[in-house]
Amino acid sequence: MGHYRTGIIIALVLAVITVVEFWIALTTHSVVFLMLIAALKAILVIWFFMHVKRLWAAEGGH
Amino acid sequence: MAAVTTPLSKPAHADTDYAHVAHDEHVAHGGHVETYAERLRLNRMGMWLFFISEAFLFGALLAARFYLWGDTRPHLDQMVGLIVTTVLLLSSISMYTADTAAEHGQWRVFSIACWATMILGLVFLFGVMIFEWGLFPGIYKGHLTPWGDKYGAVVFAMTGMHALHVISGVVLIFIMWRLARRGKFTPERHWGIEAAAIYWHYVDVVWIFFYPALYLIGVAAGGGH
């Protein structure tokens, strides 16, 4: 399960952020705020799921 | 979870690109000698360049949304938006699981996770088609059409382009699953799986921006339900 721990943690974080995002949309109509939240979610997916850091890894990066 | 290092059916074949080559062996390629690691790095760079080019496409659609709708948006079913978003996020998690399983030779977990991703992707697709496009009026009668007004046009353009990528992602995952069954990948050599996985995550990233743009930002106005 250790290999999958990162995915589980990030999944929970994304779920919480999505709920917060929905609540913020109901209470405010801030375009900037909602896009910033979207950017945060995207960064999490890109960094942890898409392994972007492998682009500059020394070897193959596996 | 115990590691299962055997492939789904049989070992990798030598006719697969680089499958028979040890990690530090060189492969002659038009005079230029490169290692598998170098090829992998080039593949990844190519994939990310592709993502950057796609970002211009989806960025243009987002720009069209904000230009045409301003601070308004159509009446869209919030519950549908939340459900399909959750489904797509879950599919990203299952695809991450599949990618991780392949890295560790856990091919049974990989297979299950691949199918979970494909099924969730199709659930997302049909959710959008049925409840936003109204493609099957017998099930659910939609109120937007691509030719109706600026709201329908933008909704169909954004979700349609995204749906094309969902479909191609599902096809790509299925192909990788089939190749894995035939033993084409190893924990050390599975670029195809990695590529399919990061492509799928990219589809999710696009929706991460599309969801608030379509469902959350702005005040609900006419032109939809």
XYZ file of C-alpha atoms in Angstrom, chain B residues 9-185:
177
model
C 0.392 -13.563 -19.928
C 3.944 -13.923 -21.220
C 7.285 -12.089 -21.097
C 8.121 -9.144 -23.335
C 9.061 -9.927 -26.912
C 12.347 -8.895 -28.484
C 10.556 -7.210 -31.386
C 9.215 -4.537 -29.072
C 11.207 -1.340 -29.323
C 13.919 -1.378 -26.693
C 12.308 -4.262 -24.782
C 15.294 -6.517 -25.417
C 17.847 -3.813 -24.719
C 19.411 -3.542 -21.298
C 19.150 -0.187 -19.624
C 22.679 0.902 -20.409
C 22.946 -0.599 -23.868
C 23.074 1.698 -26.837
C 20.789 1.442 -29.838
C 22.021 2.764 -33.143
C 19.499 5.192 -34.585
C 20.478 6.883 -37.843
C 24.069 7.174 -36.639
C 23.141 8.663 -33.292
C 23.596 6.284 -30.408
C 21.168 6.689 -27.572
C 20.268 4.790 -24.446
C 16.778 3.804 -23.409
C 16.926 6.476 -20.708
C 17.653 9.137 -23.328
C 14.817 7.896 -25.526
C 12.494 7.934 -22.523
C 13.478 11.501 -21.724
C 12.824 12.560 -25.326
C 9.469 10.797 -25.275
C 8.478 12.629 -22.116
C 9.564 15.979 -23.530
C 7.563 15.294 -26.667
C 4.523 14.452 -24.593
C 4.773 17.661 -22.591
C 5.265 19.724 -25.750
C 2.057 18.151 -26.993
C 0.350 19.133 -23.718
C 1.543 22.718 -24.140
C 0.113 22.836 -27.648
C -3.181 21.431 -26.395
C -3.181 24.084 -23.684
C -3.466 26.709 -26.419
C -6.502 24.927 -27.811
C -8.289 24.624 -24.486
C -7.110 28.066 -23.451
C -8.765 29.516 -26.543
C -12.028 27.816 -25.600
C -11.769 29.235 -22.086
C -11.081 32.679 -23.531
C -14.173 32.342 -25.729
C -16.219 31.439 -22.662
C -15.145 34.505 -20.725
C -15.436 36.809 -23.728
C -18.913 35.690 -24.729
C -20.444 35.031 -21.314
C -18.707 37.696 -19.265
C -19.888 37.418 -15.697
C -22.853 35.243 -16.575
C -23.320 31.551 -17.185
C -26.216 29.350 -18.295
C -28.409 27.417 -15.935
C -26.666 24.079 -15.675
C -27.525 21.322 -13.240
C -25.037 21.766 -10.404
C -25.502 18.222 -9.174
C -24.616 16.869 -12.620
C -21.510 19.050 -12.701
C -20.404 17.914 -9.277
C -21.041 14.250 -10.032
C -19.200 14.166 -13.358
C -16.316 16.120 -11.810
C -16.085 13.612 -8.971
C -16.198 10.731 -11.443
C -13.346 12.204 -13.453
C -11.258 12.837 -10.349
C -11.822 9.227 -9.281
C -10.720 8.079 -12.715
C -7.491 10.040 -12.307
C -6.882 8.228 -9.045
C -7.492 4.841 -10.638
C -5.174 5.726 -13.519
C -2.488 6.746 -11.017
C -3.018 3.372 -9.372
C -2.615 1.620 -12.720
C 0.583 3.532 -13.490
C 2.025 2.808 -10.054
C 1.050 -0.856 -10.298
C 2.856 -1.159 -13.645
C 5.964 0.415 -12.111
C 5.996 -2.319 -9.493
C 5.003 -5.226 -11.709
C 1.615 -5.616 -10.053
C -0.155 -6.494 -13.253
C -3.409 -7.691 -11.745
C -3.825 -4.402 -9.897
C -2.847 -2.626 -13.112
C -5.543 -4.464 -15.052
C -8.277 -3.732 -12.523
C -7.258 -0.077 -12.263
C -7.228 0.299 -16.053
C -10.748 -1.015 -16.340
C -11.891 1.176 -13.469
C -10.462 4.185 -15.300
C -12.097 3.272 -18.585
C -15.475 2.663 -16.964
C -15.325 5.905 -14.987
C -14.295 7.756 -18.127
C -17.279 6.377 -19.999
C -19.571 7.241 -17.080
C -18.285 10.817 -17.279
C -18.767 10.862 -21.038
C -22.315 9.589 -20.964
C -23.108 11.823 -18.011
C -22.199 14.855 -20.091
C -23.892 13.508 -23.222
C -27.125 12.633 -21.486
C -27.518 15.375 -18.887
C -25.827 18.325 -20.565
C -26.182 17.691 -24.256
C -29.579 16.043 -23.946
C -28.447 13.513 -26.546
C -31.071 11.023 -25.402
C -34.252 13.059 -24.798
C -36.060 9.919 -23.715
C -33.823 9.775 -20.665
C -33.293 13.467 -20.039
C -34.436 16.459 -22.041
C -31.645 18.995 -22.426
C -32.238 22.677 -22.996
C -29.058 23.679 -24.753
C -28.215 23.330 -28.435
C -24.979 24.258 -30.203
C -26.886 26.630 -32.498
C -29.285 28.081 -29.945
C -27.334 30.905 -28.379
C -23.901 31.815 -27.049
C -24.420 29.642 -23.991
C -25.224 26.496 -25.913
C -22.485 27.128 -28.454
C -19.780 27.516 -25.818
C -21.006 24.608 -23.675
C -21.000 22.275 -26.653
C -17.638 23.543 -27.914
C -15.915 23.139 -24.559
C -17.482 19.882 -23.474
C -17.345 18.492 -27.000
C -13.636 19.094 -27.418
C -13.043 17.691 -23.949
C -15.208 14.665 -24.723
C -13.112 13.899 -27.808
C -10.078 13.741 -25.557
C -11.914 11.538 -23.067
C -12.819 9.118 -25.866
C -9.285 9.006 -27.206
C -7.967 8.571 -23.668
C -10.227 5.578 -23.068
C -9.115 4.040 -26.374
C -5.470 4.645 -25.508
C -5.851 3.035 -22.071
C -7.552 0.026 -23.639
C -4.712 -0.376 -26.130
C -2.131 -0.183 -23.353
C -4.105 -2.703 -21.314
C -4.133 -5.077 -24.292
C -0.400 -4.636 -24.850
C 0.270 -5.291 -21.170
C -1.747 -8.511 -21.362
C 0.546 -9.610 -24.166
C 3.586 -8.930 -22.021
C 4.833 -5.874 -23.897
C 5.703 -3.951 -20.759
